[in-house]
PDB file of C-alpha atoms in Angstrom:
ATOM      1  CA  MET A   1      -0.225   0.083   0.083  1.00 54.00           C
ATOM      2  CA  ARG A   2       1.461   3.432  -0.964  1.00 67.00           C
ATOM      3  CA  TYR A   3       0.863   6.213   1.637  1.00 72.00           C
ATOM      4  CA  ASP A   4       0.579   9.942   0.702  1.00 79.00           C
ATOM      5  CA  LEU A   5       3.155  11.715   3.215  1.00 78.00           C
ATOM      6  CA  ASN A   6       2.018  14.907   2.865  1.00 82.00           C
ATOM      7  CA  LEU A   7      -1.546  14.025   4.662  1.00 87.00           C
ATOM      8  CA  LEU A   8       0.533  13.329   7.788  1.00 86.00           C
ATOM      9  CA  PRO A   9       1.443  16.867   8.881  1.00 85.00           C
ATOM     10  CA  ILE A  10      -2.076  17.822   8.146  1.00 89.00           C
ATOM     11  CA  PHE A  11      -3.022  15.186  10.474  1.00 89.00           C
ATOM     12  CA  VAL A  12      -0.429  16.657  13.240  1.00 85.00           C
ATOM     13  CA  ALA A  13      -2.101  20.004  12.472  1.00 85.00           C
ATOM     14  CA  LEU A  14      -5.473  18.830  12.931  1.00 89.00           C
ATOM     15  CA  LEU A  15      -4.574  17.185  16.435  1.00 85.00           C
ATOM     16  CA  GLU A  16      -2.691  19.974  17.780  1.00 81.00           C
ATOM     17  CA  GLU A  17      -5.528  22.740  16.518  1.00 83.00           C
ATOM     18  CA  ARG A  18      -8.765  21.092  17.098  1.00 86.00           C
ATOM     19  CA  SER A  19     -10.253  22.948  14.645  1.00 88.00           C
ATOM     20  CA  VAL A  20     -10.249  22.789  11.032  1.00 89.00           C
ATOM     21  CA  THR A  21     -10.481  26.554  10.375  1.00 87.00           C
ATOM     22  CA  ARG A  22      -7.070  27.101  12.604  1.00 84.00           C
ATOM     23  CA  ALA A  23      -5.451  23.812  10.929  1.00 86.00           C
ATOM     24  CA  ALA A  24      -6.013  25.278   7.283  1.00 87.00           C
ATOM     25  CA  GLU A  25      -4.833  29.149   8.659  1.00 84.00           C
ATOM     26  CA  ARG A  26      -1.525  27.358   9.714  1.00 79.00           C
ATOM     27  CA  LEU A  27      -0.949  25.031   6.692  1.00 82.00           C
ATOM     28  CA  GLY A  28      -2.150  27.807   4.467  1.00 81.00           C
ATOM     29  CA  MET A  29      -4.869  26.236   2.872  1.00 86.00           C
ATOM     30  CA  THR A  30      -8.616  26.567   2.295  1.00 89.00           C
ATOM     31  CA  GLN A  31     -10.941  24.976   4.603  1.00 89.00           C
ATOM     32  CA  PRO A  32     -12.366  22.890   1.531  1.00 90.00           C
ATOM     33  CA  ALA A  33      -9.021  21.799   0.511  1.00 90.00           C
ATOM     34  CA  LEU A  34      -8.397  20.669   3.999  1.00 89.00           C
ATOM     35  CA  SER A  35     -11.619  18.985   4.459  1.00 90.00           C
ATOM     36  CA  ASN A  36     -10.632  16.900   1.139  1.00 91.00           C
ATOM     37  CA  ALA A  37      -7.589  16.058   2.711  1.00 90.00           C
ATOM     38  CA  LEU A  38      -9.128  15.169   5.890  1.00 91.00           C
ATOM     39  CA  ALA A  39     -11.417  12.805   3.865  1.00 92.00           C
ATOM     40  CA  ARG A  40      -8.482  10.858   2.363  1.00 90.00           C
ATOM     41  CA  LEU A  41      -6.355  10.313   5.587  1.00 91.00           C
ATOM     42  CA  ARG A  42      -9.684   8.667   7.212  1.00 92.00           C
ATOM     43  CA  LEU A  43      -9.418   6.647   4.001  1.00 89.00           C
ATOM     44  CA  MET A  44      -6.166   5.890   4.401  1.00 88.00           C
ATOM     45  CA  LEU A  45      -6.084   5.180   8.213  1.00 88.00           C
ATOM     46  CA  GLY A  46      -9.168   3.711   8.213  1.00 89.00           C
ATOM     47  CA  ASP A  47     -10.865   5.540  10.678  1.00 91.00           C
ATOM     48  CA  GLN A  48     -13.086   8.751  11.421  1.00 92.00           C
ATOM     49  CA  LEU A  49      -9.978  10.056  13.089  1.00 92.00           C
ATOM     50  CA  PHE A  50     -12.069  13.526  14.212  1.00 92.00           C
ATOM     51  CA  ILE A  51     -15.578  13.892  15.307  1.00 92.00           C
ATOM     52  CA  ARG A  52     -16.878  17.814  15.056  1.00 89.00           C
ATOM     53  CA  GLU A  53     -17.962  19.077  18.398  1.00 86.00           C
ATOM     54  CA  ARG A  54     -19.797  22.225  18.998  1.00 80.00           C
ATOM     55  CA  TYR A  55     -16.325  24.434  19.510  1.00 80.00           C
ATOM     56  CA  GLY A  56     -14.128  22.338  16.782  1.00 85.00           C
ATOM     57  CA  ILE A  57     -13.195  18.352  16.743  1.00 90.00           C
ATOM     58  CA  LEU A  58     -12.350  15.781  18.727  1.00 90.00           C
ATOM     59  CA  PRO A  59      -9.795  13.160  17.930  1.00 90.00           C
ATOM     60  CA  THR A  60     -11.030   9.779  18.042  1.00 92.00           C
ATOM     61  CA  PRO A  61      -9.257   7.039  20.281  1.00 92.00           C
ATOM     62  CA  VAL A  62      -7.400   5.804  17.104  1.00 92.00           C
ATOM     63  CA  ALA A  63      -6.024   9.090  16.166  1.00 90.00           C
ATOM     64  CA  LEU A  64      -4.726   9.572  19.703  1.00 88.00           C
ATOM     65  CA  ALA A  65      -3.270   6.175  20.047  1.00 88.00           C
ATOM     66  CA  ILE A  66      -1.418   6.730  16.493  1.00 88.00           C
ATOM     67  CA  ALA A  67      -0.453  10.334  16.893  1.00 84.00           C
ATOM     68  CA  PRO A  68       2.901   9.987  18.871  1.00 80.00           C
ATOM     69  CA  THR A  69       4.038   7.563  16.034  1.00 83.00           C
ATOM     70  CA  ILE A  70       3.049   9.959  13.150  1.00 84.00           C
ATOM     71  CA  ALA A  71       4.891  13.074  15.324  1.00 77.00           C
ATOM     72  CA  GLU A  72       7.879  10.948  15.746  1.00 74.00           C
ATOM     73  CA  ALA A  73       8.262  10.093  12.144  1.00 78.00           C
ATOM     74  CA  LEU A  74       7.815  13.934  10.787  1.00 77.00           C
ATOM     75  CA  SER A  75      10.273  15.051  13.727  1.00 71.00           C
ATOM     76  CA  ARG A  76      13.227  12.646  12.447  1.00 71.00           C
ATOM     77  CA  LEU A  77      12.245  13.541   8.835  1.00 74.00           C
ATOM     78  CA  ASP A  78      12.637  17.335   9.733  1.00 68.00           C
ATOM     79  CA  ASP A  79      15.990  16.231  11.565  1.00 63.00           C
ATOM     80  CA  ALA A  80      17.661  14.537   8.512  1.00 64.00           C
ATOM     81  CA  VAL A  81      16.452  17.330   6.363  1.00 64.00           C
ATOM     82  CA  LEU A  82      16.866  20.590   8.268  1.00 58.00           C
ATOM     83  CA  GLY A  83      20.256  19.357   9.514  1.00 57.00           C
ATOM     84  CA  GLN A  84      21.426  19.132   5.943  1.00 56.00           C
ATOM     85  CA  GLN A  85      20.644  22.847   5.142  1.00 60.00           C
ATOM     86  CA  ALA A  86      23.406  25.386   5.217  1.00 66.00           C
ATOM     87  CA  PHE A  87      22.578  28.115   7.797  1.00 77.00           C
ATOM     88  CA  ASP A  88      24.681  31.677   7.964  1.00 86.00           C
ATOM     89  CA  PRO A  89      23.385  34.142  10.380  1.00 89.00           C
ATOM     90  CA  ALA A  90      25.370  36.615   8.770  1.00 90.00           C
ATOM     91  CA  THR A  91      23.433  36.556   5.574  1.00 89.00           C
ATOM     92  CA  THR A  92      19.747  35.012   6.242  1.00 87.00           C
ATOM     93  CA  GLU A  93      17.271  36.625   6.090  1.00 86.00           C
ATOM     94  CA  ARG A  94      14.129  35.232   8.358  1.00 85.00           C
ATOM     95  CA  LEU A  95      11.160  36.478  10.756  1.00 87.00           C
ATOM     96  CA  LEU A  96      11.040  34.620  13.659  1.00 88.00           C
ATOM     97  CA  THR A  97       8.313  34.856  16.434  1.00 90.00           C
ATOM     98  CA  ILE A  98       9.102  34.274  20.205  1.00 93.00           C
ATOM     99  CA  ALA A  99       6.848  34.626  23.189  1.00 92.00           C
ATOM    100  CA  PRO A 100       8.323  35.867  25.910  1.00 92.00           C
ATOM    101  CA  ASN A 101       6.931  36.656  29.383  1.00 89.00           C
ATOM    102  CA  GLY A 102       6.813  40.404  30.968  1.00 87.00           C
ATOM    103  CA  TYR A 103       9.958  39.967  32.819  1.00 89.00           C
ATOM    104  CA  VAL A 104      11.622  38.310  29.990  1.00 92.00           C
ATOM    105  CA  GLU A 105      10.438  41.338  27.571  1.00 91.00           C
ATOM    106  CA  PHE A 106      12.062  43.950  30.099  1.00 90.00           C
ATOM    107  CA  VAL A 107      15.330  42.057  31.029  1.00 91.00           C
ATOM    108  CA  LEU A 108      16.437  39.624  27.636  1.00 93.00           C
ATOM    109  CA  VAL A 109      14.520  40.686  24.825  1.00 94.00           C
ATOM    110  CA  PRO A 110      16.775  44.248  24.526  1.00 94.00           C
ATOM    111  CA  ALA A 111      20.131  42.280  24.670  1.00 94.00           C
ATOM    112  CA  ILE A 112      18.734  39.671  22.478  1.00 96.00           C
ATOM    113  CA  VAL A 113      17.564  42.128  19.648  1.00 96.00           C
ATOM    114  CA  ALA A 114      21.135  44.045  20.281  1.00 95.00           C
ATOM    115  CA  ARG A 115      22.931  40.848  19.832  1.00 95.00           C
ATOM    116  CA  LEU A 116      20.838  40.168  16.566  1.00 95.00           C
ATOM    117  CA  GLN A 117      21.397  43.617  15.278  1.00 95.00           C
ATOM    118  CA  ARG A 118      25.346  43.154  15.254  1.00 95.00           C
ATOM    119  CA  VAL A 119      25.821  39.377  14.455  1.00 95.00           C
ATOM    120  CA  ALA A 120      22.656  38.799  12.494  1.00 94.00           C
ATOM    121  CA  PRO A 121      21.018  41.709  10.942  1.00 93.00           C
ATOM    122  CA  GLY A 122      18.683  39.816   8.460  1.00 92.00           C
ATOM    123  CA  ILE A 123      16.887  38.150  11.192  1.00 91.00           C
ATOM    124  CA  ARG A 124      14.012  39.722  12.792  1.00 90.00           C
ATOM    125  CA  LEU A 125      12.035  39.191  15.780  1.00 91.00           C
ATOM    126  CA  ARG A 126       8.528  39.216  16.236  1.00 89.00           C
ATOM    127  CA  LEU A 127       7.127  39.415  19.897  1.00 92.00           C
ATOM    128  CA  THR A 128       3.453  37.352  20.744  1.00 87.00           C
ATOM    129  CA  PRO A 129       2.042  37.629  24.029  1.00 82.00           C
ATOM    130  CA  TYR A 130       2.625  35.006  26.574  1.00 82.00           C
ATOM    131  CA  GLY A 131      -0.241  34.281  28.986  1.00 69.00           C
ATOM    132  CA  ASN A 132      -1.160  31.600  31.039  1.00 66.00           C
ATOM    133  CA  ASP A 133      -2.223  29.112  28.391  1.00 71.00           C
ATOM    134  CA  LEU A 134       0.763  28.248  26.408  1.00 77.00           C
ATOM    135  CA  SER A 135      -1.567  27.094  23.220  1.00 72.00           C
ATOM    136  CA  GLU A 136      -2.253  30.797  22.916  1.00 72.00           C
ATOM    137  CA  THR A 137       1.550  31.466  22.358  1.00 80.00           C
ATOM    138  CA  GLY A 138       1.486  29.279  19.180  1.00 79.00           C
ATOM    139  CA  VAL A 139       4.109  27.334  20.597  1.00 84.00           C
ATOM    140  CA  VAL A 140       2.186  23.995  20.881  1.00 79.00           C
ATOM    141  CA  SER A 141       1.424  24.181  17.255  1.00 74.00           C
ATOM    142  CA  GLY A 142       4.767  25.407  16.256  1.00 76.00           C
ATOM    143  CA  THR A 143       3.977  28.655  14.787  1.00 78.00           C
ATOM    144  CA  THR A 144       5.989  30.281  17.340  1.00 87.00           C
ATOM    145  CA  ALA A 145       9.908  29.534  17.418  1.00 90.00           C
ATOM    146  CA  LEU A 146       9.784  29.633  21.452  1.00 92.00           C
ATOM    147  CA  VAL A 147       8.311  30.881  24.543  1.00 93.00           C
ATOM    148  CA  LEU A 148      10.725  32.319  27.399  1.00 93.00           C
ATOM    149  CA  GLY A 149       9.495  32.338  31.095  1.00 89.00           C
ATOM    150  CA  ARG A 150       8.030  30.264  33.413  1.00 86.00           C
ATOM    151  CA  ILE A 151       6.891  26.613  32.096  1.00 87.00           C
ATOM    152  CA  ILE A 152       4.245  24.550  33.822  1.00 82.00           C
ATOM    153  CA  ASP A 153       2.798  21.199  32.592  1.00 84.00           C
ATOM    154  CA  PRO A 154       4.145  21.365  29.130  1.00 87.00           C
ATOM    155  CA  PRO A 155       2.521  19.160  26.560  1.00 85.00           C
ATOM    156  CA  ASP A 156       4.754  16.079  24.999  1.00 83.00           C
ATOM    157  CA  ASN A 157       5.626  18.264  21.912  1.00 84.00           C
ATOM    158  CA  LEU A 158       7.475  20.335  24.004  1.00 90.00           C
ATOM    159  CA  VAL A 159      11.213  20.354  24.472  1.00 92.00           C
ATOM    160  CA  VAL A 160      12.060  22.792  27.771  1.00 94.00           C
ATOM    161  CA  GLN A 161      15.364  23.917  29.185  1.00 95.00           C
ATOM    162  CA  HIS A 162      16.156  25.658  32.127  1.00 95.00           C
ATOM    163  CA  VAL A 163      18.251  28.843  31.521  1.00 93.00           C
ATOM    164  CA  MET A 164      18.468  30.699  34.864  1.00 92.00           C
ATOM    165  CA  ASP A 165      17.180  31.019  38.504  1.00 92.00           C
ATOM    166  CA  GLU A 166      16.033  34.708  39.273  1.00 91.00           C
ATOM    167  CA  GLY A 167      15.913  35.817  42.866  1.00 91.00           C
ATOM    168  CA  LEU A 168      13.502  38.927  43.947  1.00 92.00           C
ATOM    169  CA  ALA A 169      14.025  41.958  45.820  1.00 95.00           C
ATOM    170  CA  CYS A 170      11.972  45.197  47.218  1.00 96.00           C
ATOM    171  CA  VAL A 171      11.762  49.055  45.692  1.00 97.00           C
ATOM    172  CA  VAL A 172      10.447  51.934  47.321  1.00 97.00           C
ATOM    173  CA  ARG A 173      10.966  55.478  46.362  1.00 96.00           C
ATOM    174  CA  ALA A 174      14.337  56.888  47.430  1.00 96.00           C
ATOM    175  CA  ASP A 175      12.411  59.281  50.048  1.00 96.00           C
ATOM    176  CA  HIS A 176      10.456  57.085  51.502  1.00 97.00           C
ATOM    177  CA  PRO A 177       9.314  58.766  54.980  1.00 95.00           C
ATOM    178  CA  THR A 178       9.441  55.490  56.888  1.00 95.00           C
ATOM    179  CA  VAL A 179      11.762  53.017  55.024  1.00 96.00           C
ATOM    180  CA  ASP A 180      15.394  53.753  55.148  1.00 94.00           C
ATOM    181  CA  ASP A 181      18.580  51.417  53.967  1.00 93.00           C
ATOM    182  CA  THR A 182      16.670  48.362  54.767  1.00 95.00           C
ATOM    183  CA  ILE A 183      13.185  47.062  54.805  1.00 96.00           C
ATOM    184  CA  THR A 184      11.664  44.966  58.014  1.00 95.00           C
ATOM    185  CA  ARG A 185       9.048  42.081  57.961  1.00 95.00           C
ATOM    186  CA  GLU A 186       6.886  44.387  59.784  1.00 96.00           C
ATOM    187  CA  GLN A 187       7.210  47.549  57.370  1.00 96.00           C
ATOM    188  CA  PHE A 188       6.739  45.114  54.656  1.00 96.00           C
ATOM    189  CA  GLU A 189       3.221  43.623  55.999  1.00 95.00           C
ATOM    190  CA  THR A 190       2.128  47.764  57.180  1.00 96.00           C
ATOM    191  CA  LEU A 191       2.951  49.243  53.281  1.00 96.00           C
ATOM    192  CA  LYS A 192       0.738  48.954  50.772  1.00 96.00           C
ATOM    193  CA  HIS A 193       2.211  46.944  47.593  1.00 96.00           C
ATOM    194  CA  VAL A 194       2.040  47.540  43.477  1.00 95.00           C
ATOM    195  CA  ASN A 195       1.390  43.952  42.220  1.00 91.00           C
ATOM    196  CA  ILE A 196       2.107  42.918  38.413  1.00 86.00           C
ATOM    197  CA  VAL A 197      -0.867  41.210  36.562  1.00 78.00           C
ATOM    198  CA  PRO A 198      -1.218  39.205  34.912  1.00 58.00           C
ATOM    199  CA  PRO A 199       1.216  37.339  36.762  1.00 45.00           C
ATOM    200  CA  GLY A 200       1.199  34.554  34.576  1.00 47.00           C
ATOM    201  CA  ARG A 201       3.830  31.591  35.329  1.00 47.00           C
ATOM    202  CA  MET A 202       5.731  34.084  37.631  1.00 48.00           C
ATOM    203  CA  ARG A 203       2.745  34.137  40.162  1.00 53.00           C
ATOM    204  CA  ALA A 204       3.743  30.328  41.418  1.00 59.00           C
ATOM    205  CA  GLY A 205       7.304  32.017  42.120  1.00 68.00           C
ATOM    206  CA  LEU A 206       6.359  35.182  44.301  1.00 76.00           C
ATOM    207  CA  PHE A 207       3.143  34.011  45.664  1.00 78.00           C
ATOM    208  CA  GLN A 208       4.558  30.611  46.931  1.00 80.00           C
ATOM    209  CA  ALA A 209       7.300  32.247  48.333  1.00 84.00           C
ATOM    210  CA  LEU A 210       5.314  34.644  50.171  1.00 87.00           C
ATOM    211  CA  ALA A 211       2.974  31.749  51.603  1.00 85.00           C
ATOM    212  CA  GLN A 212       6.083  29.570  52.530  1.00 87.00           C
ATOM    213  CA  GLN A 213       7.116  32.621  54.800  1.00 89.00           C
ATOM    214  CA  GLU A 214       3.893  33.556  56.031  1.00 90.00           C
ATOM    215  CA  LEU A 215       4.891  37.170  54.691  1.00 91.00           C
ATOM    216  CA  LYS A 216       1.710  39.270  54.184  1.00 93.00           C
ATOM    217  CA  ARG A 217       1.133  41.573  51.306  1.00 93.00           C
ATOM    218  CA  ASP A 218      -1.413  44.246  50.905  1.00 94.00           C
ATOM    219  CA  VAL A 219      -2.163  45.205  47.459  1.00 93.00           C
ATOM    220  CA  ALA A 220      -3.045  48.858  46.679  1.00 95.00           C
ATOM    221  CA  ILE A 221      -3.031  48.545  43.171  1.00 94.00           C
ATOM    222  CA  SER A 222      -2.186  46.282  40.341  1.00 90.00           C
ATOM    223  CA  VAL A 223      -0.722  47.039  37.127  1.00 89.00           C
ATOM    224  CA  THR A 224      -0.381  45.249  33.998  1.00 84.00           C
ATOM    225  CA  ASN A 225       3.501  45.397  33.275  1.00 83.00           C
ATOM    226  CA  PHE A 226       7.039  45.999  34.586  1.00 85.00           C
ATOM    227  CA  PHE A 227       7.442  49.427  32.982  1.00 84.00           C
ATOM    228  CA  ALA A 228       4.769  50.670  34.981  1.00 90.00           C
ATOM    229  CA  VAL A 229       5.873  49.905  38.423  1.00 92.00           C
ATOM    230  CA  ALA A 230       8.772  52.296  38.293  1.00 91.00           C
ATOM    231  CA  GLU A 231       6.238  55.508  38.023  1.00 93.00           C
ATOM    232  CA  MET A 232       4.138  54.252  40.690  1.00 94.00           C
ATOM    233  CA  ILE A 233       6.545  53.737  43.232  1.00 96.00           C
ATOM    234  CA  ALA A 234       7.996  56.993  42.475  1.00 95.00           C
ATOM    235  CA  VAL A 235       5.156  58.858  43.153  1.00 96.00           C
ATOM    236  CA  THR A 236       3.843  56.878  46.022  1.00 96.00           C
ATOM    237  CA  ASP A 237       4.586  55.456  49.481  1.00 96.00           C
ATOM    238  CA  TYR A 238       3.934  52.031  47.899  1.00 97.00           C
ATOM    239  CA  CYS A 239       6.335  48.986  47.833  1.00 97.00           C
ATOM    240  CA  ALA A 240       7.066  46.388  44.796  1.00 96.00           C
ATOM    241  CA  THR A 241       8.782  43.011  45.154  1.00 94.00           C
ATOM    242  CA  LEU A 242      10.475  42.497  41.648  1.00 93.00           C
ATOM    243  CA  PRO A 243      12.933  40.479  40.200  1.00 92.00           C
ATOM    244  CA  ASP A 244      16.867  40.887  40.865  1.00 92.00           C
ATOM    245  CA  LEU A 245      17.465  42.132  37.317  1.00 91.00           C
ATOM    246  CA  ILE A 246      14.720  44.392  36.919  1.00 92.00           C
ATOM    247  CA  CYS A 247      15.792  45.944  40.468  1.00 92.00           C
ATOM    248  CA  ARG A 248      19.267  45.944  39.328  1.00 89.00           C
ATOM    249  CA  ARG A 249      18.041  48.288  36.213  1.00 88.00           C
ATOM    250  CA  LEU A 250      16.012  50.505  38.550  1.00 91.00           C
ATOM    251  CA  ARG A 251      18.999  51.227  40.819  1.00 91.00           C
ATOM    252  CA  HIS A 252      19.857  53.917  38.031  1.00 91.00           C
ATOM    253  CA  ASP A 253      16.564  55.608  38.721  1.00 94.00           C
ATOM    254  CA  PRO A 254      17.113  58.266  41.397  1.00 95.00           C
ATOM    255  CA  ARG A 255      13.774  58.666  42.186  1.00 96.00           C
ATOM    256  CA  LEU A 256      14.378  54.892  43.555  1.00 96.00           C
ATOM    257  CA  LYS A 257      16.213  52.683  45.913  1.00 96.00           C
ATOM    258  CA  VAL A 258      16.268  48.703  45.660  1.00 96.00           C
ATOM    259  CA  LEU A 259      16.336  46.801  49.021  1.00 96.00           C
ATOM    260  CA  ALA A 260      16.829  42.917  50.193  1.00 96.00           C
ATOM    261  CA  ALA A 261      13.779  41.585  50.910  1.00 95.00           C
ATOM    262  CA  PRO A 262      12.882  40.922  54.738  1.00 95.00           C
ATOM    263  CA  VAL A 263      12.981  37.331  54.359  1.00 94.00           C
ATOM    264  CA  ASP A 264      14.762  34.820  52.024  1.00 92.00           C
ATOM    265  CA  LEU A 265      11.716  34.335  49.009  1.00 91.00           C
ATOM    266  CA  GLY A 266      14.301  32.166  47.291  1.00 90.00           C
ATOM    267  CA  THR A 267      14.159  31.984  43.473  1.00 89.00           C
ATOM    268  CA  PHE A 268      11.929  31.417  40.643  1.00 87.00           C
ATOM    269  CA  PRO A 269      13.368  29.419  37.517  1.00 89.00           C
ATOM    270  CA  VAL A 270      13.232  31.096  34.034  1.00 91.00           C
ATOM    271  CA  GLU A 271      12.961  28.283  31.244  1.00 94.00           C
ATOM    272  CA  MET A 272      13.089  28.145  27.319  1.00 95.00           C
ATOM    273  CA  ALA A 273      10.616  25.811  25.145  1.00 94.00           C
ATOM    274  CA  TRP A 274       9.987  25.037  21.958  1.00 93.00           C
ATOM    275  CA  HIS A 275       8.166  22.543  19.625  1.00 88.00           C
ATOM    276  CA  VAL A 276      10.066  18.980  18.974  1.00 85.00           C
ATOM    277  CA  ARG A 277       9.888  19.802  15.376  1.00 81.00           C
ATOM    278  CA  TYR A 278      12.655  22.781  15.904  1.00 85.00           C
ATOM    279  CA  ARG A 279      14.981  20.460  17.863  1.00 83.00           C
ATOM    280  CA  HIS A 280      17.452  20.396  14.999  1.00 80.00           C
ATOM    281  CA  ASP A 281      16.633  23.327  12.745  1.00 83.00           C
ATOM    282  CA  PRO A 282      19.386  25.189  12.161  1.00 86.00           C
ATOM    283  CA  ALA A 283      18.091  28.910  12.397  1.00 88.00           C
ATOM    284  CA  HIS A 284      16.187  27.683  15.531  1.00 90.00           C
ATOM    285  CA  ARG A 285      18.872  26.051  17.204  1.00 90.00           C
ATOM    286  CA  TRP A 286      21.247  29.255  16.782  1.00 92.00           C
ATOM    287  CA  LEU A 287      18.658  31.555  17.947  1.00 94.00           C
ATOM    288  CA  ARG A 288      18.528  29.388  21.049  1.00 95.00           C
ATOM    289  CA  GLU A 289      22.101  29.240  21.721  1.00 94.00           C
ATOM    290  CA  LEU A 290      22.316  32.934  20.932  1.00 95.00           C
ATOM    291  CA  ILE A 291      19.848  33.653  23.829  1.00 95.00           C
ATOM    292  CA  GLY A 292      21.637  31.250  26.553  1.00 94.00           C
ATOM    293  CA  GLU A 293      25.123  33.366  25.564  1.00 94.00           C
ATOM    294  CA  VAL A 294      22.940  36.433  26.374  1.00 94.00           C
ATOM    295  CA  ILE A 295      21.808  35.133  29.723  1.00 92.00           C
ATOM    296  CA  VAL A 296      25.568  34.025  30.436  1.00 91.00           C
ATOM    297  CA  GLU A 297      26.771  37.847  29.794  1.00 90.00           C
ATOM    298  CA  LEU A 298      23.920  39.225  31.821  1.00 86.00           C
ATOM    299  CA  SER A 299      24.952  37.188  34.613  1.00 80.00           C
ATOM    300  CA  ARG A 300      28.539  37.854  34.451  1.00 79.00           C
ATOM    301  CA  GLU A 301      27.758  41.785  34.562  1.00 74.00           C
ATOM    302  CA  HIS A 302      25.671  41.200  37.852  1.00 64.00           C
ATOM    303  CA  GLY A 303      28.039  39.209  39.432  1.00 60.00           C
ATOM    304  CA  ARG A 304      26.186  35.921  39.408  1.00 53.00           C
ATOM    305  CA  GLN A 305      29.043  33.746  38.196  1.00 45.00           C
TER     306      GLN A 305
END
C-alpha cells in the first residue's frame, strides 16, 4: 500500500489545533482543501479520526493512539532534512516569532535584539504575548519559535530547557518617609504594595514564596507590566517586590531605591521551550544558543558567576 506522506502534517495540525479552520490557516490551505485532505486521511487510516463538536473537533481513540508515532516520524524527517541545510546568520533573512513573558521582555529581549543587530541583521523577531495558556502563544502548534518564561505542565511535544534562576528584591521611592536602607518584616506587611498582573507563570514563584514565609502583602494597586512599576513607586509610598535583574535596572533611577527583601524569598526558574520539530532546525538552534549566551553575559555583568 502506498501512503501519501503529505497527509501526515495535516493530521498533526488537526490534532494540535482541534479546529479545521485554525489548521487550515496554519497550513496555508483553504478549508475545502483541508476537508478533502481529511477525507483522504480517513480512507488511508481506516478511521473517522476527528469528530465534530460544538467548538471544534475531537480526536478519536485511534487518532490519539497513532499520533505519537506520526509525530515522531515527522520529527525524524525534519531532523534529517533540516540538519543538512546550510545556515549563515550573517546573511540569512528570516522572521522568527517568540513569546516572552513580561519579565523576559523587560530584561532579556533588548539584549537579544542588540546581539542580533550585530551578528545577524537579517533575522527579525516578532513578539507575541505569553499568557497563562501555552497554546495561545503558538508554540504548541509550532507557529511560534519558542517561549521564554515560567513553563508549567508543558505538553509532550515541547522541549523545555532551564536557562537561569532569578531572585526577588524590594523597591520603594528614594525619599520614602518610613523606609531607610533596609525594610523590616513589619514594614513590608504594613506598607501598601504594587502588584504585577496578569502575573502569568511568575505567580507561582512570588506567591508561593510569600506563603511559605507567612509574609503578608497588602496590594493597593495592580499594574499590567513592569514598565509601569517605576512610575507608580516614584510618586507613592508603596512598595514593589520584583525580580533582581529588573531591580538592578531600577537602581539607575534616582527616584527609587532597591532593598533586600525582609526574608529570603528564594528564586524562581526562567525556562525556554520549543516544539520538538525545531530541535535540529539550524536557525532555531542558533537562536536558542544566542539567547543562552546573552543570559550568561547578563549574569556575569551582575556578578552571578
